[in-house]
C-alpha cells in the first residue's frame, strides 16, 4: 500500500519537474479548427475548445498544481513548528499573546480572505500562496504548542534544562525530534489542503491567467465540455483527487510509523 | 483526527461544494400544459426599464408592459398602444392612442400616462438607464384625451425604433410616486400588456399570469414561471431534465451541446449584435494606427468566428450589427476597407510603427466568460507577430466596473447587443467623444469634434444622404481601426417540445410568442 502511495506521489513529482518536456505537444498550441475533440491516437485525452492537447496540458500543469502547494506546506510547517515550539516552551506572555492572535486568525474565513486578497485587491498568485501559508499556520501552531506542553514536562526535557542548555537547543535538538511524526503528517496535510484550495481558487477563475496549464484552471475552463470531451475536465479532477488522497494516506502512514519508532 | 486532517477534509469539501454549486438546481416541476417554466441566464433586477435596462429584466417587462409603437418582422415601426401617428414636421410626432385599453388594475390608459411614461426618462431625478435613447426629445405633452405630441430637438429618423424598445407605458400615478423604485420587488409595476405580474422576487423568481383583459390577441399561455440559472451547464441540465421548459440563456457557441438534447428544440435566429476588439487609442502602442492595422491583419477572424459561433453567426465586415447594415443598405452593403488575415502584411504594418519588434501588453479580461476564450485565441494570433499579450484575470463584476470606468483600457473583447435597426443607436457608442468618458461605451477613446459633427448630421439625414454619411463614418473606422469587427452570433432559444414559437430579431416580447405545441 505504501509503495503504491509513494509511486503516485513520485509520478506526480516527475510530472511536476519534467512535465513540459514529457508533453507530446506544446501545451499552449491552439488548433481552433479542431476544437474540442474526444480521445484519439493523436490526442490520447482529446483536446479542449481551443484545440489544445489535454494530456500535454495535464503534464505541463503538474508543475503549477504541485509546486505552489509544496511551497505552502514548507512555509506553513516552518512557521507553525517554530512558533508552536516557542509558545509551548516559553509559556507566559509569549504564549498568551500568540494564542490570542491565533484565536483571531482562526476566526477569519480563510477562503474569503484569499478571494479578497487575490480577486478584489488584485494580488497575484504569489500573494495567494503567501496568504494561504499564513492562514494555514494558526491551527498547526496550536497542535505543536500542545504537544510541546506535554513534552516539556518530561524527564528528558527537564534534564536538558537542568544541564543549562539554551532554550533554542532544548526546543530544536531535544523536543522537535519527538514531535517529528506530527510535523511530517501536518506538512503532508498542509500540502493536500493547499492543493485542493488552490485548485478551488483556480476553478473560481481567481489567480492564474486564462490559458495557464494548471489542473484547477483546466477544470474550470473545460467543465462546459463534458458532452464533447469529458476527459478535458475529468482528468485534472481525477489527478487532484489521486494526489490528495495519496498524500493524506501517506501522511497517516508516516505518522504511525514514526510514532511507533519513537515508542520503541 | 488531527486539526490539519480536518482542515484537509474541509478544503476538499469546499472544492467539491464549489463544483457542486455549479451543478445544483431546485426542482419545481408540476407545470401544466399552459404553464411555461422559463429560465433566464441572469437575474432580473427591475420591472422598470429606467432601472432595469438589461436582457433578463426587459424580457419580463416586454411581457407585462406595452410600448407606444412596436417593430414588425422587418424592423419597421408598427402600431402598438398608439393606433396611429402622424409627423406634422420632421422633428415632431403626434400619436393617437388605441381606444379602450386598460391597465391590469382596471384603470383606463390615458394620454397623460403615455406622455409621462416618456417624459420621466428625461428627468434627472429618475436617473433612467434609457435616457440616452431619448436625448433628442425636447418636449412630450398630452394633447386632449387620446393624443400625445413629441417634439424633438432635431429630426431623428431613429426615434420610432428606440421608442419601440424603451417607451414602455405605465400609470402616471404609480410612476410619479416611485421615481426611483418603480419596478422593484416592493413596488412592482402595472401595465397593459398580455401578462400581469403575480410575483416578483429577486431571489425566488417571477410569476406572470395572463391578462384576460388584454387588448390584443389572447396569449396562449395562462402562466409563466421565471427563474434565473446563471451557470450554463446547470441551465442545460435543468432543460434536459424537464425542470425548465425554455430558456434564452444559452450561447450560440454551445449549440452542439444543446441541439442534441432529447425532447428539446433549439431555435436560432439573427441577432442584432456584434462582437469586436476595442483598442484604446489614447496612449501606448495602440495609439499607432500601424500597430492597430497589424493587429487587425494578425487576428484570424474566420477561426475565431467558427469557435465563438459554432456555425450560428458569421464574420462581421463592418462595425455595425448585420441587421442594422441591411436596414440601411438592403442587400447592397458596400465593401469597406478591410485588413484580412495576412501575417506578412501584419508584420509589414508593425515594421512601419514605432514597435517593429513587437511589444508586451497587459490585457484584462473577465474570468469564466467568452472574453477569456476569445482573448486566448487573440493572444495566440498576436504572438505570431511579436505582440505578447499578458492576460489579467478579473472577476466578471470587477471587469465590467473597470471597463465602464475606462480604467487601464487596452485591447478589450466586447460583445454588445442592440435593440433597434438604426445605426444611430450604435455609432455614438463607438466614436463620439461623449461616449469616451467613463460610463460611455467608446472603449477605444477614438473621436474628434469633426466626427461628432458628422454623427449629428447623420442622425438627422434621410435617404441617400443617410447612406453616404454612414458609409463615410464606417470607412473611417475601418481605415483607422480603433475597433476590429469580429463576428455576430445568432440568438438562441431552447424550448421543450411541449411548446413552440416563432421567433424573430425584432420580436422582443418572445415570452408571449410561446404557445403549447399542437398534440402535446
XYZ file of C-alpha atoms in Angstrom:
784
model
C 0.000 0.000 0.000
C 2.718 2.419 0.996
C 4.562 1.555 -2.211
C 1.534 2.485 -4.271
C 1.157 5.779 -2.432
C 4.799 6.629 -2.908
C 4.569 5.659 -6.574
C 1.624 8.003 -7.154
C 3.414 10.897 -5.496
C 6.685 10.087 -7.241
C 4.974 10.073 -10.637
C 3.320 13.387 -9.779
C 6.710 14.778 -8.782
C 8.256 13.599 -12.062
C 5.425 15.245 -13.980
C 5.878 18.444 -11.966
C 9.581 18.561 -12.772
C 9.642 17.259 -16.327
C 6.006 17.603 -17.436
C 6.668 20.216 -20.081
C 9.448 18.069 -21.536
C 7.303 14.907 -21.473
C 4.292 16.619 -23.077
C 3.712 15.353 -26.617
C 2.595 18.804 -27.810
C 3.183 22.413 -26.883
C 0.543 22.819 -24.157
C -0.261 26.330 -25.411
C -0.518 25.402 -29.109
C -4.037 26.044 -30.372
C -5.897 24.446 -33.236
C -9.201 26.282 -33.456
C -10.255 24.224 -36.457
C -10.008 21.062 -34.354
C -11.824 22.462 -31.318
C -12.969 20.165 -28.533
C -12.471 16.586 -29.672
C -12.529 13.282 -27.826
C -9.576 10.942 -27.321
C -7.778 9.779 -30.444
C -4.463 8.236 -31.385
C -3.023 11.710 -31.880
C -4.516 13.155 -28.706
C -4.886 10.475 -26.048
C -7.088 12.596 -23.803
C -8.571 14.665 -26.612
C -8.460 18.438 -26.949
C -10.145 21.428 -25.326
C -12.274 24.012 -27.117
C -9.214 25.890 -28.337
C -7.873 22.659 -29.788
C -5.109 22.279 -27.188
C -3.901 18.801 -26.273
C -5.354 17.870 -22.878
C -2.611 15.359 -21.986
C 0.100 17.933 -22.694
C -1.660 20.500 -20.548
C -2.066 17.983 -17.727
C 1.643 17.184 -17.791
C 2.695 20.807 -18.087
C 0.149 21.788 -15.440
C 1.542 19.405 -12.846
C 4.314 21.864 -12.065
C 1.910 24.695 -11.267
C -0.536 22.388 -9.490
C 2.091 20.834 -7.203
C 4.850 23.430 -6.813
C 2.738 26.024 -5.024
C 1.171 23.560 -2.548
C 4.649 22.279 -1.707
C 5.714 25.860 -1.072
C 2.670 26.420 1.151
C 3.374 23.207 3.054
C 7.037 24.127 3.633
C 6.157 27.650 4.716
C 3.352 26.530 6.996
C 5.453 23.795 8.557
C 8.457 26.022 9.227
C 6.348 28.802 10.686
C 3.992 26.670 12.760
C 6.734 24.446 14.150
C 8.885 27.389 15.233
C 6.058 29.381 16.759
C 4.344 26.349 18.305
C 7.583 25.271 19.983
C 8.203 28.811 21.183
C 4.728 29.267 22.655
C 4.638 25.832 24.272
C 8.132 26.057 25.705
C 8.295 29.671 26.852
C 4.697 29.971 28.130
C 3.963 33.246 29.950
C 3.136 36.366 27.957
C 4.672 34.996 24.751
C 2.239 32.102 24.832
C -0.733 34.249 25.890
C -0.140 36.830 23.167
C 0.395 34.225 20.483
C -2.711 32.281 21.441
C -4.913 35.402 21.320
C -3.570 36.263 17.866
C -4.249 32.694 16.777
C -7.788 32.876 18.165
C -8.319 35.904 15.960
C -6.721 34.295 12.904
C -8.738 31.085 13.244
C -11.950 33.106 13.396
C -11.244 34.559 9.941
C -12.909 32.793 6.979
C -9.794 31.640 5.134
C -11.231 31.148 1.658
C -12.955 34.535 1.728
C -9.727 36.206 2.784
C -7.962 34.526 -0.124
C -10.640 35.612 -2.589
C -10.378 39.182 -1.332
C -6.572 39.179 -1.461
C -6.333 37.676 -4.924
C -9.564 38.685 -6.588
C -10.643 42.003 -5.234
C -7.355 43.576 -4.263
C -5.755 42.313 -7.444
C -2.925 40.463 -5.777
C -1.099 37.945 -7.917
C -0.915 34.220 -7.394
C 2.177 34.646 -5.225
C 0.109 36.635 -2.760
C -2.454 33.852 -2.643
C 0.250 31.351 -1.784
C 1.688 33.624 0.899
C -1.763 34.330 2.334
C -2.561 30.629 2.320
C 0.666 29.763 4.170
C -0.186 32.353 6.808
C -3.816 31.256 7.062
C -2.928 27.573 7.457
C -0.385 28.255 10.181
C -2.534 29.052 13.267
C -4.114 25.602 13.523
C -0.753 23.902 13.226
C 0.769 26.217 15.843
C -1.864 25.086 18.323
C -1.144 21.425 17.627
C 2.622 21.863 18.006
C 2.166 24.011 21.108
C 0.001 21.407 22.822
C 2.497 18.655 22.020
C 5.347 20.848 23.263
C 3.475 21.443 26.507
C 3.250 17.701 27.009
C 6.920 17.142 26.161
C 8.458 19.971 28.166
C 7.476 18.390 31.493
C 9.027 15.013 30.656
C 12.228 13.907 32.325
C 14.499 14.276 29.273
C 13.413 17.904 28.796
C 13.832 18.651 32.484
C 17.298 17.102 32.337
C 18.259 19.252 29.341
C 17.170 22.389 31.161
C 18.975 21.288 34.350
C 22.168 20.922 32.307
C 21.794 24.600 31.424
C 21.214 24.139 27.687
C 19.946 27.168 25.850
C 16.186 27.184 25.185
C 16.674 27.080 21.392
C 18.841 23.962 21.738
C 16.302 22.307 24.020
C 13.457 23.112 21.653
C 15.030 22.179 18.339
C 17.515 19.456 19.343
C 15.568 17.660 22.046
C 11.867 18.423 21.788
C 11.483 18.690 17.999
C 12.594 15.088 17.180
C 9.838 13.855 19.454
C 7.287 15.964 17.574
C 8.513 14.769 14.168
C 5.625 12.348 13.459
C 3.094 15.144 13.860
C 5.213 17.705 11.997
C 5.619 15.372 8.998
C 1.946 14.430 8.973
C 0.976 18.102 9.284
C 3.223 19.030 6.380
C 1.578 16.472 4.108
C -1.892 17.525 5.180
C -0.995 21.172 4.581
C 0.146 20.144 1.112
C -3.200 18.455 0.480
C -5.189 21.391 1.794
C -3.187 23.813 -0.343
C -3.501 21.599 -3.427
C -7.276 21.475 -3.113
C -7.697 25.117 -2.064
C -5.518 26.482 -4.864
C -7.380 24.287 -7.335
C -10.584 25.770 -5.894
C -9.263 29.294 -6.419
C -8.311 28.475 -9.988
C -11.732 26.927 -10.504
C -13.271 30.199 -9.377
C -11.154 31.912 -12.025
C -9.077 33.735 -9.450
C -5.338 33.838 -9.523
C -3.815 32.290 -12.621
C -4.446 33.890 -16.019
C -6.558 32.076 -18.591
C -4.579 29.643 -20.658
C -2.073 28.751 -17.936
C -1.723 24.974 -17.806
C -2.987 24.251 -14.293
C -5.194 21.427 -13.062
C -7.692 23.614 -11.195
C -7.953 26.061 -14.063
C -8.441 23.181 -16.507
C -11.458 22.011 -14.502
C -12.966 25.492 -14.743
C -12.146 26.059 -18.387
C -13.293 22.638 -19.547
C -16.293 21.863 -17.383
C -18.522 23.021 -20.211
C -17.042 20.331 -22.452
C -18.420 17.344 -20.543
C -20.532 16.341 -23.533
C -17.819 16.937 -26.124
C -14.676 15.704 -24.376
C -15.311 14.781 -20.734
C -11.639 13.947 -20.205
C -10.716 17.596 -20.549
C -12.400 18.275 -17.184
C -12.401 14.836 -15.546
C -8.697 14.094 -15.951
C -7.495 17.029 -13.820
C -10.176 16.258 -11.206
C -9.005 12.658 -11.054
C -5.364 13.733 -10.715
C -6.135 16.258 -7.959
C -8.127 13.612 -6.080
C -5.470 10.943 -6.596
C -2.578 13.088 -5.414
C -4.543 14.499 -2.470
C -5.653 11.046 -1.362
C -2.164 9.591 -1.717
C -0.598 12.414 0.275
C -3.212 12.174 3.035
C -2.864 8.400 3.402
C 0.908 8.600 3.253
C 0.809 11.248 5.982
C -1.211 8.891 8.179
C 1.164 6.010 7.472
C 4.219 8.113 8.210
C 2.671 9.352 11.437
C 2.033 5.804 12.578
C 5.473 4.588 11.549
C 7.372 7.459 13.108
C 5.283 7.229 16.279
C 5.958 3.524 16.578
C 9.662 4.153 16.004
C 9.669 6.764 18.733
C 7.818 4.479 21.115
C 10.396 1.755 20.581
C -8.482 13.201 13.653
C -5.926 15.961 13.955
C -6.840 19.520 13.129
C -4.824 19.522 9.889
C -6.682 16.401 8.831
C -9.929 18.208 9.445
C -8.564 21.169 7.526
C -7.672 18.981 4.556
C -11.110 17.425 4.680
C -12.713 20.859 4.885
C -10.705 22.075 1.923
C -11.703 19.013 -0.083
C -15.305 19.598 0.908
C -15.029 23.218 -0.140
C -13.674 22.253 -3.536
C -16.394 19.708 -4.021
C -19.056 22.171 -2.870
C -17.765 24.818 -5.257
C -18.022 22.399 -8.144
C -21.326 21.069 -6.906
C -22.796 24.565 -6.591
C -22.288 24.956 -10.288
C -24.446 21.948 -10.842
C -27.218 22.449 -8.377
C -30.724 23.475 -9.227
C -34.003 23.367 -7.468
C -36.726 21.188 -8.778
C -40.057 22.866 -9.331
C -41.974 20.617 -11.706
C -45.680 20.081 -11.957
C -46.310 22.649 -14.660
C -49.483 22.292 -16.676
C -49.820 22.410 -20.432
C -50.480 26.147 -20.492
C -47.860 26.958 -17.865
C -44.350 27.683 -19.069
C -41.370 27.349 -16.742
C -38.756 29.695 -18.133
C -35.165 30.221 -17.044
C -33.054 33.229 -17.796
C -29.274 33.163 -17.711
C -29.168 36.199 -15.442
C -31.368 37.525 -12.673
C -33.736 40.404 -13.493
C -33.315 43.384 -11.196
C -36.243 45.653 -12.061
C -39.529 45.639 -13.951
C -38.913 49.247 -14.956
C -36.659 49.831 -17.949
C -35.442 53.040 -16.316
C -33.653 50.925 -13.727
C -33.518 47.515 -15.346
C -32.328 48.021 -18.913
C -30.821 44.560 -19.301
C -31.785 41.362 -21.060
C -33.243 39.448 -18.126
C -35.318 42.410 -16.940
C -36.566 43.601 -20.321
C -37.706 40.094 -21.236
C -40.212 40.294 -18.394
C -41.008 43.963 -19.000
C -41.922 43.216 -22.618
C -44.476 40.633 -21.469
C -46.095 42.991 -18.985
C -45.709 46.495 -20.405
C -46.727 47.715 -23.833
C -44.769 50.271 -25.786
C -46.408 53.033 -27.806
C -45.092 51.562 -31.032
C -43.546 48.231 -31.854
C -41.400 46.824 -34.650
C -42.758 44.458 -37.236
C -40.888 41.426 -38.525
C -38.764 43.623 -40.810
C -37.879 46.053 -38.013
C -40.279 48.718 -39.307
C -42.215 50.699 -36.653
C -45.786 49.467 -36.306
C -48.755 50.442 -34.098
C -48.993 49.171 -30.533
C -50.615 51.340 -27.848
C -50.555 54.089 -30.438
C -53.057 53.045 -33.049
C -51.543 55.539 -35.466
C -49.264 58.547 -35.670
C -48.518 61.455 -37.890
C -45.394 63.537 -38.385
C -46.503 67.177 -38.693
C -42.909 68.193 -39.327
C -39.591 66.264 -39.435
C -38.938 66.979 -35.750
C -42.321 66.130 -34.213
C -44.710 63.208 -33.919
C -48.347 63.053 -32.880
C -49.566 59.688 -31.614
C -53.201 58.663 -31.344
C -53.906 56.179 -28.544
C -55.708 52.922 -29.135
C -59.231 53.071 -27.704
C -60.461 51.077 -24.724
C -57.090 49.966 -23.373
C -56.946 49.369 -19.612
C -54.150 48.730 -17.174
C -54.342 45.469 -15.278
C -55.606 47.328 -12.199
C -58.690 48.289 -14.211
C -57.840 51.943 -14.764
C -58.072 53.320 -18.285
C -54.955 54.218 -20.252
C -54.764 57.980 -20.824
C -52.640 60.223 -22.995
C -51.261 61.697 -19.797
C -49.984 58.240 -18.738
C -48.317 57.744 -22.099
C -46.752 61.222 -22.149
C -45.454 60.927 -18.605
C -44.027 57.469 -19.304
C -41.688 59.028 -21.871
C -41.076 62.321 -20.088
C -39.822 60.565 -16.957
C -36.787 59.268 -18.850
C -35.651 62.873 -19.266
C -35.972 63.625 -15.544
C -32.591 63.577 -13.765
C -34.398 62.590 -10.566
C -35.369 59.296 -12.212
C -31.814 58.687 -13.497
C -33.174 56.469 -16.241
C -30.866 53.922 -17.831
C -32.781 54.533 -21.054
C -32.181 58.294 -21.009
C -29.516 58.067 -23.728
C -32.199 56.729 -26.091
C -34.179 59.959 -25.791
C -31.551 62.699 -25.872
C -33.235 64.267 -28.923
C -36.607 64.536 -27.170
C -37.363 68.150 -26.322
C -40.959 68.057 -25.177
C -43.676 65.449 -24.549
C -47.245 66.526 -23.945
C -50.726 65.077 -23.852
C -52.929 66.768 -26.400
C -56.515 66.073 -25.488
C -57.674 62.713 -24.162
C -56.140 60.437 -26.753
C -53.193 62.193 -28.347
C -49.530 62.565 -27.376
C -47.247 65.019 -29.104
C -43.475 64.527 -29.037
C -41.227 67.376 -30.137
C -37.594 66.665 -30.904
C -34.560 68.950 -30.826
C -33.860 67.939 -34.390
C -35.139 65.366 -36.838
C -34.273 61.864 -35.652
C -35.176 59.012 -38.003
C -34.380 56.522 -35.228
C -36.894 57.921 -32.759
C -39.683 55.445 -33.501
C -37.299 52.499 -33.334
C -35.958 53.474 -29.919
C -39.500 54.223 -28.753
C -40.409 50.655 -29.702
C -37.799 49.431 -27.242
C -37.900 51.875 -24.368
C -41.152 53.890 -24.336
C -42.937 51.490 -22.038
C -46.205 52.853 -20.718
C -47.085 52.740 -17.017
C -49.723 54.607 -14.993
C -48.518 58.139 -14.276
C -49.790 57.968 -10.714
C -47.648 54.932 -9.936
C -44.535 56.158 -11.757
C -44.731 59.621 -10.245
C -44.951 58.187 -6.733
C -41.949 55.927 -7.316
C -39.363 57.708 -9.460
C -36.514 55.529 -8.183
C -38.129 52.257 -7.161
C -40.814 51.623 -9.726
C -40.363 48.030 -10.832
C -38.681 46.929 -7.632
C -39.994 43.834 -5.815
C -41.591 46.144 -3.218
C -43.422 48.362 -5.721
C -43.764 46.140 -8.797
C -45.366 47.543 -11.905
C -48.678 47.735 -13.707
C -49.025 47.561 -17.453
C -51.429 46.979 -20.293
C -49.525 44.013 -21.704
C -50.557 40.411 -22.305
C -49.389 39.320 -18.847
C -49.557 40.736 -15.350
C -47.117 40.234 -12.504
C -48.305 37.761 -9.857
C -44.951 37.646 -8.073
C -41.586 39.323 -8.492
C -38.708 38.370 -6.235
C -35.023 38.923 -6.805
C -34.275 35.609 -5.159
C -37.159 33.226 -5.745
C -38.184 34.268 -9.242
C -41.090 35.802 -11.073
C -44.572 34.570 -11.884
C -46.661 36.092 -14.650
C -50.332 35.396 -15.229
C -52.337 36.001 -18.346
C -54.083 39.376 -18.587
C -57.526 38.240 -19.668
C -58.482 41.848 -20.448
C -55.580 42.291 -22.873
C -56.494 44.437 -25.857
C -54.515 42.328 -28.345
C -54.531 38.636 -29.247
C -55.054 36.495 -26.157
C -51.783 34.820 -25.092
C -51.762 31.053 -25.411
C -50.122 30.596 -22.023
C -52.005 31.063 -18.769
C -48.984 31.302 -16.520
C -45.232 31.792 -16.861
C -42.850 30.940 -14.029
C -39.450 32.554 -14.454
C -36.312 31.624 -12.569
C -32.710 32.533 -13.135
C -29.975 29.939 -13.539
C -26.691 31.661 -14.134
C -24.453 28.677 -14.729
C -24.673 27.495 -18.331
C -24.246 23.792 -17.566
C -26.761 23.870 -14.730
C -29.194 25.561 -17.086
C -28.660 22.907 -19.713
C -29.207 20.134 -17.166
C -32.390 21.846 -15.981
C -33.760 21.961 -19.533
C -32.616 18.421 -20.197
C -34.329 17.088 -17.089
C -37.582 18.876 -17.899
C -37.358 21.064 -14.822
C -37.315 24.058 -17.139
C -39.366 24.312 -20.347
C -37.439 27.030 -22.083
C -34.567 29.446 -21.873
C -32.817 32.182 -23.754
C -29.737 31.809 -21.552
C -27.781 29.670 -23.989
C -24.855 30.718 -26.057
C -24.638 30.041 -29.783
C -21.100 28.795 -29.102
C -22.614 25.896 -27.146
C -25.001 24.977 -29.952
C -23.578 21.480 -30.336
C -24.425 20.693 -26.720
C -27.986 21.953 -26.981
C -29.127 20.692 -30.345
C -28.828 17.076 -29.271
C -30.972 17.350 -26.142
C -33.859 14.880 -26.302
C -37.313 16.477 -26.228
C -35.883 19.943 -26.727
C -35.800 22.117 -29.836
C -33.237 24.867 -30.115
C -34.224 27.856 -32.220
C -31.578 30.081 -33.782
C -32.421 33.408 -35.379
C -30.430 36.502 -36.362
C -29.424 38.753 -33.518
C -28.771 42.467 -33.593
C -25.324 42.135 -32.046
C -21.655 42.499 -32.842
C -18.518 41.199 -31.157
C -15.362 43.206 -31.680
C -11.955 44.091 -30.332
C -11.683 47.595 -28.998
C -8.232 49.190 -28.943
C -7.591 52.144 -26.655
C -6.014 54.701 -28.967
C -5.118 57.246 -26.316
C -1.640 56.110 -25.375
C 0.966 53.385 -25.755
C 1.483 51.155 -28.780
C -2.218 51.160 -29.657
C -2.031 54.875 -30.352
C -0.154 53.983 -33.534
C -2.520 53.206 -36.413
C 0.063 50.829 -37.934
C 0.015 48.752 -34.759
C -3.773 48.635 -34.886
C -3.726 47.592 -38.525
C -1.114 44.949 -37.756
C -3.371 43.534 -35.056
C -6.329 43.504 -37.432
C -4.273 41.620 -40.024
C -2.997 39.108 -37.453
C -6.261 38.040 -35.863
C -7.748 35.005 -37.556
C -11.313 36.231 -37.543
C -12.699 33.295 -39.504
C -11.335 30.797 -36.981
C -12.491 32.948 -34.087
C -15.940 33.237 -35.636
C -16.139 29.492 -36.002
C -15.003 28.977 -32.405
C -17.396 31.506 -30.891
C -20.486 30.932 -33.023
C -20.272 27.230 -33.865
C -21.825 27.982 -37.221
C -24.653 30.098 -35.803
C -23.381 33.508 -36.814
C -20.897 34.956 -39.229
C -17.911 37.234 -39.607
C -18.588 40.943 -39.143
C -17.493 43.031 -42.109
C -18.120 46.464 -40.610
C -18.568 47.968 -37.172
C -22.328 47.570 -37.116
C -24.625 44.671 -36.306
C -25.633 42.926 -39.522
C -29.368 43.779 -39.254
C -28.504 47.474 -38.967
C -26.342 47.295 -42.089
C -29.125 45.679 -44.064
C -31.693 48.104 -42.648
C -29.764 50.939 -44.299
C -28.230 49.326 -47.370
C -30.572 46.414 -48.024
C -28.674 43.693 -49.845
C -26.199 46.178 -51.353
C -23.864 46.577 -48.375
C -20.743 48.349 -49.675
C -17.282 46.827 -49.303
C -15.439 48.685 -46.577
C -11.639 48.773 -46.247
C -10.535 45.573 -44.584
C -7.428 44.043 -43.052
C -7.751 40.377 -43.979
C -5.755 37.662 -42.226
C -2.216 38.122 -43.559
C 0.757 37.681 -41.248
C 3.168 39.192 -43.771
C 1.004 42.298 -44.059
C 0.701 42.399 -40.270
C 4.471 42.301 -39.868
C 4.863 44.943 -42.575
C 2.433 47.251 -40.746
C 4.234 46.634 -37.476
C 7.543 47.451 -39.173
C 6.115 50.872 -40.094
C 5.249 51.544 -36.454
C 7.423 52.603 -33.541
C 7.321 48.970 -32.382
C 8.796 46.960 -35.262
C 9.858 44.115 -32.973
C 6.565 43.932 -31.150
C 5.756 44.736 -27.538
C 4.106 43.375 -24.408
C 0.649 44.484 -23.371
C -1.354 43.659 -20.239
C -4.933 42.909 -21.150
C -7.659 42.459 -18.553
C -10.452 40.011 -19.212
C -13.467 38.643 -17.345
C -12.964 35.153 -15.986
C -15.455 32.443 -16.758
C -16.941 34.036 -19.848
C -16.491 34.340 -23.577
C -13.858 37.018 -23.194
C -11.423 34.527 -21.613
C -11.746 32.147 -24.554
C -11.699 34.833 -27.226
C -8.733 36.672 -25.745
C -6.707 33.452 -25.500
C -7.255 32.913 -29.217
C -6.381 36.558 -29.967
C -3.263 36.360 -27.787
C -2.082 33.262 -29.679
C -2.573 35.069 -33.007
C -0.747 38.217 -31.898
C 2.162 36.188 -30.524
C 2.898 35.239 -34.147
C 3.860 38.843 -34.957
C 5.734 39.520 -31.726
C 2.961 41.105 -29.694
C 2.850 39.426 -26.307
C -0.474 39.682 -24.548
C -0.360 39.151 -20.783
C -3.871 38.231 -19.731
C -5.024 39.680 -16.412
C -7.910 37.734 -14.869
C -10.700 39.769 -13.299
C -13.958 38.597 -11.724
C -16.820 39.483 -14.087
C -18.255 42.308 -11.975
C -14.856 43.857 -11.399
C -14.024 43.643 -15.086
C -17.248 45.393 -16.063
C -16.681 48.080 -13.439
C -13.143 48.603 -14.737
C -14.313 48.811 -18.313
C -17.100 51.245 -17.589
C -14.698 53.375 -15.544
C -12.341 53.273 -18.571
C -9.658 52.087 -16.178
C -6.454 50.934 -17.926
C -8.188 50.074 -21.172
C -6.071 48.223 -23.703
C -7.449 45.600 -26.058
C -10.914 44.651 -24.922
C -13.169 41.919 -26.239
C -16.656 43.397 -26.426
C -19.918 41.743 -27.435
C -22.892 44.079 -27.452
C -26.492 43.537 -28.490
C -28.684 46.409 -29.579
C -32.411 46.961 -29.717
C -33.175 48.869 -32.878
C -32.443 48.560 -36.589
C -30.966 52.066 -36.668
C -27.168 52.571 -36.723
C -27.505 55.782 -34.739
C -28.079 53.546 -31.731
C -24.553 52.139 -32.135
C -22.278 54.712 -33.748
C -22.258 57.333 -30.971
C -21.308 54.499 -28.602
C -18.326 53.760 -30.821
C -16.913 57.093 -31.903
C -18.460 60.021 -30.057
C -16.296 61.927 -27.617
C -19.153 61.886 -25.096
C -19.132 58.083 -25.002
C -15.350 58.117 -24.498
C -15.887 59.389 -20.976
C -16.306 56.958 -18.052
C -19.623 55.069 -18.224
C -19.651 55.502 -22.006
C -19.212 52.601 -24.421
C -16.481 54.154 -26.544
C -13.751 51.997 -25.044
C -11.292 52.934 -27.784
C -11.450 56.637 -26.970
C -11.460 57.325 -30.716
C -13.284 60.549 -31.552
C -12.992 64.153 -32.635
C -15.052 67.310 -32.998
C -15.349 66.555 -36.690
C -16.709 63.072 -36.021
C -19.210 64.429 -33.504
C -20.442 66.896 -36.116
C -20.716 64.143 -38.708
C -22.656 61.981 -36.247
C -25.077 64.875 -35.717
C -25.519 65.252 -39.449
C -26.044 61.522 -39.856
C -28.614 61.447 -37.041
C -30.988 63.690 -38.951
C -30.108 62.644 -42.507
C -32.534 60.659 -44.628
C -32.495 58.726 -47.868
C -29.321 58.570 -49.949
C -27.665 61.276 -47.840
C -28.012 58.963 -44.861
C -26.317 56.113 -46.723
C -23.496 58.401 -47.829
C -22.946 59.695 -44.307
C -22.951 56.182 -42.856
C -20.542 54.900 -45.478
C -18.149 57.741 -44.651
C -18.248 57.009 -40.932
C -17.802 53.251 -41.315
C -14.987 53.772 -43.799
C -13.109 55.969 -41.361
C -13.499 53.360 -38.619
C -12.273 50.656 -40.993
C -9.219 52.688 -42.029
C -8.239 53.972 -38.599
C -9.040 50.657 -36.874
C -9.959 51.732 -33.358
C -12.028 48.533 -33.498
C -11.641 45.194 -35.181
C -15.071 43.795 -36.040
C -15.075 40.084 -35.296
C -18.420 38.359 -35.703
C -22.100 38.376 -34.994
C -23.963 35.499 -33.415
C -27.494 34.233 -33.696
C -29.864 34.490 -30.801
C -30.730 31.095 -29.417
C -33.744 29.841 -27.503
C -34.202 26.281 -26.280
C -37.752 25.093 -25.851
C -39.287 21.853 -24.672
C -41.111 20.066 -27.477
C -44.294 20.596 -25.460
C -44.097 24.208 -26.644
C -43.354 26.034 -29.843
C -42.895 29.594 -31.049
C -41.846 31.717 -33.993
C -39.007 33.993 -33.009
C -37.578 36.964 -34.873
C -34.870 39.573 -34.484
C -37.298 42.380 -33.745
C -39.830 40.416 -31.708
C -38.639 41.355 -28.245
C -41.716 40.037 -26.435
C -40.799 36.432 -27.047
C -42.312 35.093 -23.834
C -45.679 35.981 -25.336
C -44.795 34.188 -28.558
C -44.518 30.791 -26.868
C -47.521 28.511 -27.155
C -48.253 24.852 -26.421
C -47.281 22.648 -29.342
C -50.158 21.035 -31.121
C -50.638 17.491 -29.890
C -48.558 17.982 -26.755
